Short mmCIF file of C-alpha atoms in Angstrom, two decimals:
data_model
loop_
_atom_site.label_atom_id
_atom_site.label_comp_id
_atom_site.label_asym_id
_atom_site.label_seq_id
_atom_site.Cartn_x
_atom_site.Cartn_y
_atom_site.Cartn_z
CA MET A 1 102.04 100.85 83.21
CA ARG A 2 100.55 103.23 85.76
CA PRO A 3 101.38 103.75 89.44
CA ILE A 4 99.39 101.41 91.70
CA LEU A 5 97.50 102.93 94.61
CA TYR A 6 96.30 100.70 97.43
CA SER A 7 93.61 102.67 99.23
CA PHE A 8 90.60 102.46 101.52
CA ARG A 9 87.77 104.87 100.79
CA ARG A 10 87.08 106.03 104.36
CA CYS A 11 90.68 106.32 105.56
CA PRO A 12 91.59 109.99 106.13
CA PHE A 13 95.24 109.32 105.28
CA ALA A 14 94.19 107.79 101.96
CA MET A 15 91.79 110.65 101.27
CA ARG A 16 94.52 113.27 101.29
CA ALA A 17 96.77 111.14 99.11
CA ARG A 18 93.97 110.65 96.56
CA MET A 19 93.25 114.37 96.47
CA ALA A 20 96.88 115.24 95.74
CA LEU A 21 97.02 112.66 92.96
CA ASP A 22 93.82 114.15 91.57
CA VAL A 23 95.06 117.75 91.56
CA ALA A 24 98.28 116.58 89.87
CA GLU A 25 96.14 114.74 87.28
CA ILE A 26 98.04 111.50 87.88
CA VAL A 27 96.11 108.45 86.74
CA VAL A 28 96.68 105.41 88.95
CA ASP A 29 95.61 101.81 89.05
CA HIS A 30 93.27 102.10 92.06
CA ARG A 31 93.12 99.00 94.23
CA GLU A 32 90.52 99.29 96.97
CA VAL A 33 91.60 97.32 100.04
CA LYS A 34 89.37 95.35 102.37
CA LEU A 35 91.14 95.95 105.67
CA SER A 36 90.04 92.61 107.11
CA ASP A 37 91.51 90.78 104.12
CA LYS A 38 94.54 92.71 102.91
CA PRO A 39 95.87 91.54 99.54
CA PRO A 40 99.24 89.75 99.57
CA ALA A 41 100.47 92.01 96.76
CA MET A 42 100.03 95.06 99.00
CA LEU A 43 101.70 93.37 101.97
CA ALA A 44 104.60 92.34 99.76
CA ALA A 45 105.07 95.98 98.72
CA SER A 46 104.50 97.39 102.22
CA PRO A 47 104.65 94.85 105.07
CA LYS A 48 103.32 97.33 107.64
CA GLY A 49 99.92 96.81 106.05
CA THR A 50 98.44 100.29 106.25
CA VAL A 51 96.97 102.43 103.48
CA PRO A 52 97.65 104.35 101.39
CA VAL A 53 100.49 102.66 99.52
CA LEU A 54 101.67 103.94 96.13
CA VAL A 55 103.86 101.69 94.00
CA LEU A 56 105.56 103.67 91.23
CA GLU A 57 106.38 102.38 87.77
CA ASP A 58 110.02 101.81 88.73
CA GLY A 59 109.04 99.76 91.80
CA THR A 60 109.58 102.54 94.34
CA VAL A 61 107.09 102.24 97.21
CA LEU A 62 105.64 105.26 99.00
CA GLU A 63 103.81 104.19 102.14
CA GLU A 64 103.20 107.50 103.93
CA SER A 65 100.36 109.73 102.77
CA LEU A 66 102.36 112.96 102.98
CA ASP A 67 105.15 111.37 100.93
CA ILE A 68 102.53 110.52 98.31
CA MET A 69 101.25 114.10 98.39
CA ASP A 70 104.78 115.46 98.01
CA TRP A 71 105.59 113.11 95.14
CA ALA A 72 102.38 113.94 93.29
CA LEU A 73 102.91 117.68 93.60
CA ASP A 74 106.53 117.35 92.54
CA GLN A 75 105.23 115.85 89.29
CA SER A 76 102.64 118.57 88.72
CA ASP A 77 101.45 121.28 91.09
CA LEU A 78 98.77 122.69 88.81
CA GLU A 79 96.99 124.73 91.49
CA GLY A 80 100.00 125.88 93.49
CA TRP A 81 99.33 123.74 96.53
CA LYS A 82 102.94 123.60 97.68
CA GLN A 83 103.73 126.14 100.36
CA ASP A 84 106.80 126.45 102.58
CA GLY A 85 106.20 124.91 106.00
CA ALA A 86 102.81 123.37 105.12
CA ARG A 87 103.92 119.78 105.70
CA SER A 88 105.57 120.53 109.03
CA ARG A 89 102.46 122.42 110.20
CA ALA A 90 100.23 119.50 109.22
CA GLU A 91 102.49 117.04 111.04
CA ALA A 92 102.63 119.20 114.17
CA PHE A 93 98.85 119.59 114.23
CA LEU A 94 98.20 115.87 113.94
CA VAL A 95 100.59 114.97 116.75
CA THR A 96 98.09 116.41 119.24
CA PHE A 97 94.85 116.32 117.27
CA LYS A 98 94.90 112.73 116.01
CA ASP A 99 95.74 111.28 119.42
CA ALA A 100 92.96 113.28 121.09
CA LEU A 101 90.55 112.42 118.26
CA ASP A 102 91.14 108.68 118.67
CA ARG A 103 90.77 108.85 122.46
CA TYR A 104 87.61 110.92 122.11
CA LYS A 105 85.97 108.82 119.40
CA TYR A 106 87.05 105.38 120.66
CA ALA A 107 86.93 105.98 124.39
CA SER A 108 86.37 102.30 125.22
CA ARG A 109 89.72 101.37 123.65
CA TYR A 110 91.58 103.57 126.13
CA ASN A 111 89.37 103.54 129.22
CA PRO A 112 88.25 100.15 130.58
CA GLU A 113 85.33 101.85 132.34
CA ALA A 114 83.95 103.30 129.11
CA LYS A 115 81.31 101.47 127.13
CA ARG A 116 81.35 100.90 123.40
CA GLY A 117 80.05 104.05 121.73
CA ASP A 118 81.01 106.34 124.63
CA VAL A 119 83.03 109.48 123.92
CA ASP A 120 85.65 111.15 126.09
CA GLU A 121 84.69 114.81 126.47
CA SER A 122 88.05 115.78 127.96
CA GLN A 123 89.82 114.50 124.84
CA ARG A 124 87.22 116.26 122.70
CA ALA A 125 88.23 119.54 124.36
CA ILE A 126 91.91 118.86 123.62
CA ALA A 127 91.15 118.14 119.97
CA LEU A 128 89.01 121.27 119.65
CA SER A 129 91.76 123.42 121.15
CA ALA A 130 94.33 122.01 118.70
CA LEU A 131 91.91 122.60 115.85
CA GLU A 132 91.33 126.22 116.82
CA ASP A 133 95.08 126.82 116.97
CA LEU A 134 95.44 125.49 113.43
CA THR A 135 92.46 127.32 111.99
CA ASN A 136 93.04 130.82 113.37
CA PRO A 137 93.71 132.11 109.81
CA LEU A 138 90.12 131.22 108.88
CA LYS A 139 88.94 134.23 110.85
CA MET A 140 90.36 136.36 108.02
CA GLN A 141 90.36 134.08 104.96
CA SER A 142 88.38 131.17 103.54
CA PHE A 143 91.18 128.58 103.49
CA LEU A 144 94.40 127.89 105.34
CA HIS A 145 96.34 128.15 102.08
CA SER A 146 94.95 131.47 100.90
CA SER A 147 91.88 133.66 100.86
CA ASP A 148 90.28 131.93 97.88
CA GLN A 149 91.92 128.53 97.40
CA ALA A 150 92.57 125.37 99.34
CA GLY A 151 96.09 123.98 99.31
CA TYR A 152 98.44 121.50 100.93
CA LEU A 153 97.67 122.33 104.56
CA ASP A 154 93.92 122.30 104.02
CA VAL A 155 93.96 118.94 102.27
CA ALA A 156 96.47 117.38 104.66
CA THR A 157 94.28 118.17 107.68
CA PHE A 158 90.60 118.37 106.79
CA PRO A 159 89.94 114.59 106.44
CA PHE A 160 90.73 114.25 110.15
CA VAL A 161 88.60 117.28 111.03
CA ARG A 162 85.78 115.66 109.03
CA GLN A 163 86.15 112.55 111.20
CA PHE A 164 86.02 114.73 114.30
CA ALA A 165 82.89 116.57 113.10
CA ASN A 166 81.11 113.33 112.21
CA THR A 167 81.57 111.82 115.68
CA GLU A 168 78.92 114.04 117.29
CA PRO A 169 77.36 116.15 114.53
CA ASP A 170 74.89 117.95 116.82
CA TRP A 171 77.69 118.98 119.19
CA TRP A 172 79.90 120.03 116.26
CA ARG A 173 77.24 122.33 114.83
CA VAL A 174 76.98 124.16 118.15
CA ALA A 175 80.55 124.07 119.48
CA ALA A 176 82.80 124.44 116.46
CA PRO A 177 83.62 127.98 115.29
CA GLU A 178 81.48 129.02 112.34
CA SER A 179 84.55 129.78 110.22
CA VAL A 180 85.83 126.23 110.75
CA ARG A 181 82.47 124.67 109.95
CA THR A 182 82.24 126.72 106.76
CA TRP A 183 85.80 125.74 105.77
CA LEU A 184 85.09 122.06 106.31
CA ASP A 185 81.78 122.21 104.45
CA LYS A 186 83.48 123.80 101.42
CA LEU A 187 86.13 121.10 101.27
CA VAL A 188 83.73 118.20 101.79
CA SER A 189 81.30 119.52 99.17
CA SER A 190 84.03 120.24 96.61
CA SER A 191 83.90 118.39 93.31
CA ARG A 192 87.41 117.07 93.93
CA PHE A 193 86.48 115.45 97.23
CA GLN A 194 83.33 113.97 95.72
CA ARG A 195 85.43 112.57 92.89
CA VAL A 196 88.04 110.90 95.10
CA MET A 197 85.29 109.43 97.29
CA HIS A 198 83.91 107.41 94.41
CA LYS A 199 83.12 103.88 95.58
CA HIS A 200 85.27 101.02 94.29
CA ASP A 201 84.71 97.33 94.78
CA PRO A 202 87.47 95.63 96.81
CA TRP A 203 90.34 94.63 94.57
CA ARG A 204 90.89 90.90 94.20
CA ASP A 205 94.51 89.79 94.11
CA PRO A 206 94.90 87.48 91.07
CA SER A 207 97.56 85.44 92.86
CA VAL A 208 95.07 84.56 95.59
CA ALA A 209 92.36 83.66 93.13
CA GLU A 210 94.80 81.47 91.19
CA ALA A 211 95.93 79.70 94.38
CA LYS A 212 92.31 78.80 95.21
CA ARG A 213 91.70 77.17 91.86
#
């Protein structure tokens, strides 16, 4: 029996979990989730209903993406991703960045005067400032982890930066520092990212199918 991973292809939290499992060479039973129709088996394992969720062979449930990353690397850290303080830096960055990203990208959810599809430029500025604080090392090296290799901090943060960049690509190409754009492009074009972004059909819960018969 293999660990079971409930995932959603486009979720940035799930992306970083999948990349850590990939670098650790851990084979999982991948169950792609349709967010509008979450499988009962996933909700039974993790009632909060968010992805990713990793169910281990002994029944232990990991329902936070950084916990999944930590577990995977504890099994096998083949590329030396683990680095003191990387998790706390990733968490601190996302406290500001993720909130600003959501308010920028989904302005109409937070501002009743905004129309669907509008962006909040003030929140965009906050997110960019947080990003520049995180990525200062890229002025001197290619990755946050080291000069020639991505690691924990890179992988824990770049899926959210990718989401930020994709909101207004034309603005991003002009406004984002070149070193940050280059860093993001390297990670997005990596063979590992392409591998974990492989498309899966939504998983069908056998218990549901049986109940409908």
